[in-house]
Amino acid sequence: MALYGLEKIRSTMETLWQYGDFLCAKEPAEVNFRHDTIYPLCIVVEPDSIMPSIYEWWENYSYEVYFCELWKKVNRDASSPDRKWDNIQYIANEWLDNVLDYYNSEDLILDDESLEVERIKDFGNDKLLAIKFTFTLQGFRTCFNPKRNQPDWFWGGAFYPGVNWSGTQI
């Protein structure tokens, strides 16, 4: 099993987004400050994480990902918002599937029944159509070892288990 941190997961998500711009943000409102965006846009909000059991080596990352597309006034009569949302959701599903396929299913998995899909109209200053995915990824991260397995003395660049602070054998 490999250890996956947030940087590795984020860079994989960015690499596998192949349509428009990718933005990793603290909040989705950051889209309002970008004026040279290529759409469709993928916004990944920095996740919250918890370790449900510190001895089981897993960390749960709760993600919010927004997939945005322009819906210009000129095109509003020609295409319905439902068709645009369907197109956005199609590429969003494809992207999430690619992210999950990239990792070994034992190392990073989608938490059962955690995927929620929300359609948003007039998202941001540009009046975008958006699909919001909310999901939890479980990643193999690290474990905490019991104290008895840790070295308890450091001397001259090497660890000496079973030696007290004065250097005598316990």
mmCIF file of C-alpha atoms in Angstrom:
data_model
loop_
_atom_site.group_PDB
_atom_site.id
_atom_site.type_symbol
_atom_site.label_atom_id
_atom_site.label_comp_id
_atom_site.label_asym_id
_atom_site.label_seq_id
_atom_site.Cartn_x
_atom_site.Cartn_y
_atom_site.Cartn_z
ATOM 1 C CA MET A 1 0.000 0.000 0.000
ATOM 2 C CA ALA A 2 1.206 3.483 -0.789
ATOM 3 C CA LEU A 3 0.889 6.568 1.371
ATOM 4 C CA TYR A 4 -1.158 9.348 -0.216
ATOM 5 C CA GLY A 5 -1.168 12.899 1.066
ATOM 6 C CA LEU A 6 -3.246 15.822 -0.076
ATOM 7 C CA GLU A 7 -0.603 17.110 -2.491
ATOM 8 C CA LYS A 8 -0.439 13.800 -4.363
ATOM 9 C CA ILE A 9 -4.234 13.515 -4.577
ATOM 10 C CA ARG A 10 -4.615 17.145 -5.715
ATOM 11 C CA SER A 11 -1.938 16.839 -8.393
ATOM 12 C CA THR A 12 -3.570 13.656 -9.694
ATOM 13 C CA MET A 13 -6.949 15.392 -9.836
ATOM 14 C CA GLU A 14 -5.414 18.297 -11.750
ATOM 15 C CA THR A 15 -3.557 16.050 -14.185
ATOM 16 C CA LEU A 16 -6.667 14.032 -14.992
ATOM 17 C CA TRP A 17 -8.820 17.142 -15.687
ATOM 18 C CA GLN A 18 -8.457 17.484 -19.438
ATOM 19 C CA TYR A 19 -11.132 19.949 -20.536
ATOM 20 C CA GLY A 20 -10.584 23.500 -19.289
ATOM 21 C CA ASP A 21 -8.961 25.212 -16.309
ATOM 22 C CA PHE A 22 -8.428 23.623 -12.910
ATOM 23 C CA LEU A 23 -8.527 25.598 -9.667
ATOM 24 C CA CYS A 24 -7.702 24.374 -6.168
ATOM 25 C CA ALA A 25 -9.303 26.904 -3.835
ATOM 26 C CA LYS A 26 -10.096 27.557 -0.205
ATOM 27 C CA GLU A 27 -13.641 28.469 -1.168
ATOM 28 C CA PRO A 28 -15.605 28.365 -4.428
ATOM 29 C CA ALA A 29 -16.020 32.160 -4.491
ATOM 30 C CA GLU A 30 -12.425 32.438 -5.724
ATOM 31 C CA VAL A 31 -13.805 31.864 -9.220
ATOM 32 C CA ASN A 32 -15.039 35.473 -9.118
ATOM 33 C CA PHE A 33 -11.465 36.796 -9.154
ATOM 34 C CA ARG A 34 -10.337 34.901 -12.271
ATOM 35 C CA HIS A 35 -11.162 36.672 -15.515
ATOM 36 C CA ASP A 36 -9.177 34.627 -18.027
ATOM 37 C CA THR A 37 -10.774 31.271 -17.285
ATOM 38 C CA ILE A 38 -11.102 28.573 -19.908
ATOM 39 C CA TYR A 39 -14.351 26.648 -19.477
ATOM 40 C CA PRO A 40 -15.406 24.066 -18.468
ATOM 41 C CA LEU A 41 -13.778 24.807 -15.126
ATOM 42 C CA CYS A 42 -13.087 22.344 -12.320
ATOM 43 C CA ILE A 43 -12.826 23.846 -8.815
ATOM 44 C CA VAL A 44 -11.611 21.581 -6.023
ATOM 45 C CA VAL A 45 -12.182 23.055 -2.573
ATOM 46 C CA GLU A 46 -9.490 22.116 -0.063
ATOM 47 C CA PRO A 47 -10.902 19.131 1.830
ATOM 48 C CA ASP A 48 -11.590 18.511 5.473
ATOM 49 C CA SER A 49 -10.115 15.304 6.811
ATOM 50 C CA ILE A 50 -10.524 13.029 9.782
ATOM 51 C CA MET A 51 -8.874 9.847 10.969
ATOM 52 C CA PRO A 52 -11.787 7.754 12.255
ATOM 53 C CA SER A 53 -9.464 5.267 13.949
ATOM 54 C CA ILE A 54 -5.826 6.202 14.362
ATOM 55 C CA TYR A 55 -4.670 2.578 14.394
ATOM 56 C CA GLU A 56 -6.353 1.545 11.131
ATOM 57 C CA TRP A 57 -4.135 3.638 8.780
ATOM 58 C CA TRP A 58 -6.974 5.399 6.905
ATOM 59 C CA GLU A 59 -7.787 9.071 6.575
ATOM 60 C CA ASN A 60 -11.120 10.323 5.239
ATOM 61 C CA TYR A 61 -10.985 13.382 2.953
ATOM 62 C CA SER A 62 -14.303 15.209 2.414
ATOM 63 C CA TYR A 63 -14.232 16.977 -0.948
ATOM 64 C CA GLU A 64 -16.419 19.562 -2.664
ATOM 65 C CA VAL A 65 -15.757 19.795 -6.389
ATOM 66 C CA TYR A 66 -17.529 22.265 -8.693
ATOM 67 C CA PHE A 67 -17.727 21.781 -12.441
ATOM 68 C CA CYS A 68 -18.706 25.042 -14.137
ATOM 69 C CA GLU A 69 -19.727 26.048 -17.646
ATOM 70 C CA LEU A 70 -20.730 29.372 -19.176
ATOM 71 C CA TRP A 71 -24.340 29.777 -20.140
ATOM 72 C CA LYS A 72 -24.341 32.838 -22.353
ATOM 73 C CA LYS A 73 -27.492 34.835 -22.988
ATOM 74 C CA VAL A 74 -27.083 34.259 -26.724
ATOM 75 C CA ASN A 75 -27.223 30.477 -26.299
ATOM 76 C CA ARG A 76 -29.995 30.329 -23.709
ATOM 77 C CA ASP A 77 -32.714 29.920 -26.306
ATOM 78 C CA ALA A 78 -30.820 27.287 -28.297
ATOM 79 C CA SER A 79 -29.997 24.959 -25.404
ATOM 80 C CA SER A 80 -31.795 24.312 -22.181
ATOM 81 C CA PRO A 81 -29.977 24.390 -18.832
ATOM 82 C CA ASP A 82 -30.853 20.705 -18.418
ATOM 83 C CA ARG A 83 -28.836 19.799 -21.503
ATOM 84 C CA LYS A 84 -25.870 21.874 -20.269
ATOM 85 C CA TRP A 85 -26.082 20.292 -16.811
ATOM 86 C CA ASP A 86 -26.213 16.825 -18.382
ATOM 87 C CA ASN A 87 -23.067 17.613 -20.389
ATOM 88 C CA ILE A 88 -21.273 18.978 -17.333
ATOM 89 C CA GLN A 89 -22.294 15.979 -15.254
ATOM 90 C CA TYR A 90 -21.093 13.606 -17.964
ATOM 91 C CA ILE A 91 -17.567 15.063 -17.964
ATOM 92 C CA ALA A 92 -17.601 15.304 -14.140
ATOM 93 C CA ASN A 93 -18.489 11.604 -13.852
ATOM 94 C CA GLU A 94 -15.759 10.758 -16.347
ATOM 95 C CA TRP A 95 -13.214 12.787 -14.377
ATOM 96 C CA LEU A 96 -14.116 11.200 -11.025
ATOM 97 C CA ASP A 97 -14.000 7.750 -12.602
ATOM 98 C CA ASN A 98 -10.512 8.487 -13.989
ATOM 99 C CA VAL A 99 -9.307 9.695 -10.571
ATOM 100 C CA LEU A 100 -10.547 6.534 -8.866
ATOM 101 C CA ASP A 101 -9.134 4.307 -11.621
ATOM 102 C CA TYR A 102 -5.728 5.977 -11.296
ATOM 103 C CA TYR A 103 -5.284 4.615 -7.778
ATOM 104 C CA ASN A 104 -5.258 1.010 -6.735
ATOM 105 C CA SER A 105 -8.695 0.304 -5.259
ATOM 106 C CA GLU A 106 -7.003 -0.754 -2.017
ATOM 107 C CA ASP A 107 -5.203 2.572 -1.558
ATOM 108 C CA LEU A 108 -7.777 5.277 -2.306
ATOM 109 C CA ILE A 109 -11.464 4.475 -2.404
ATOM 110 C CA LEU A 110 -14.726 6.353 -2.645
ATOM 111 C CA ASP A 111 -16.602 6.016 0.633
ATOM 112 C CA ASP A 112 -19.833 4.082 0.103
ATOM 113 C CA GLU A 113 -22.846 6.259 -0.636
ATOM 114 C CA SER A 114 -20.956 9.504 -0.018
ATOM 115 C CA LEU A 115 -21.392 11.007 -3.510
ATOM 116 C CA GLU A 116 -23.945 13.821 -3.669
ATOM 117 C CA VAL A 117 -24.700 15.787 -6.836
ATOM 118 C CA GLU A 118 -26.227 19.266 -6.781
ATOM 119 C CA ARG A 119 -27.097 21.460 -9.762
ATOM 120 C CA ILE A 120 -26.457 25.183 -9.302
ATOM 121 C CA LYS A 121 -27.765 27.988 -11.495
ATOM 122 C CA ASP A 122 -26.110 31.431 -11.565
ATOM 123 C CA PHE A 123 -22.900 30.330 -9.859
ATOM 124 C CA GLY A 124 -20.374 33.118 -9.328
ATOM 125 C CA ASN A 125 -20.241 36.568 -10.907
ATOM 126 C CA ASP A 126 -20.286 35.159 -14.429
ATOM 127 C CA LYS A 127 -23.678 33.480 -13.933
ATOM 128 C CA LEU A 128 -22.300 30.028 -14.573
ATOM 129 C CA LEU A 129 -24.125 26.741 -14.555
ATOM 130 C CA ALA A 130 -22.433 24.358 -12.142
ATOM 131 C CA ILE A 131 -22.583 20.846 -10.826
ATOM 132 C CA LYS A 132 -21.348 20.346 -7.269
ATOM 133 C CA PHE A 133 -19.984 16.932 -6.282
ATOM 134 C CA THR A 134 -19.607 16.244 -2.570
ATOM 135 C CA PHE A 135 -17.831 13.002 -1.710
ATOM 136 C CA THR A 136 -15.470 11.341 0.738
ATOM 137 C CA LEU A 137 -12.293 9.562 -0.277
ATOM 138 C CA GLN A 138 -10.639 7.127 2.089
ATOM 139 C CA GLY A 139 -6.881 7.119 1.636
ATOM 140 C CA PHE A 140 -4.196 4.960 3.167
ATOM 141 C CA ARG A 141 -2.207 7.529 5.078
ATOM 142 C CA THR A 142 -0.240 6.488 8.137
ATOM 143 C CA CYS A 143 -0.633 4.718 11.412
ATOM 144 C CA PHE A 144 0.312 5.428 14.963
ATOM 145 C CA ASN A 145 2.412 2.679 16.510
ATOM 146 C CA PRO A 146 2.112 1.761 20.156
ATOM 147 C CA LYS A 147 4.902 3.204 22.340
ATOM 148 C CA ARG A 148 6.462 -0.221 22.984
ATOM 149 C CA ASN A 149 7.489 -0.478 19.305
ATOM 150 C CA GLN A 150 9.179 2.920 19.227
ATOM 151 C CA PRO A 151 12.865 3.426 20.057
ATOM 152 C CA ASP A 152 13.209 5.209 23.375
ATOM 153 C CA TRP A 153 16.782 6.456 23.205
ATOM 154 C CA PHE A 154 18.775 8.351 20.578
ATOM 155 C CA TRP A 155 22.558 8.320 20.829
ATOM 156 C CA GLY A 156 25.076 9.629 18.309
ATOM 157 C CA GLY A 157 22.878 9.373 15.221
ATOM 158 C CA ALA A 158 21.503 5.890 15.937
ATOM 159 C CA PHE A 159 18.507 4.614 17.866
ATOM 160 C CA TYR A 160 19.141 2.278 20.794
ATOM 161 C CA PRO A 161 15.954 0.624 22.057
ATOM 162 C CA GLY A 162 15.981 -0.406 25.686
ATOM 163 C CA VAL A 163 18.492 2.243 26.809
ATOM 164 C CA ASN A 164 17.543 4.873 29.385
ATOM 165 C CA TRP A 165 18.596 8.549 29.428
ATOM 166 C CA SER A 166 21.912 7.826 31.135
ATOM 167 C CA GLY A 167 22.920 5.271 28.509
ATOM 168 C CA THR A 168 22.545 2.164 30.684
ATOM 169 C CA GLN A 169 20.769 -0.937 29.457
ATOM 170 C CA ILE A 170 17.228 -1.413 30.787
#
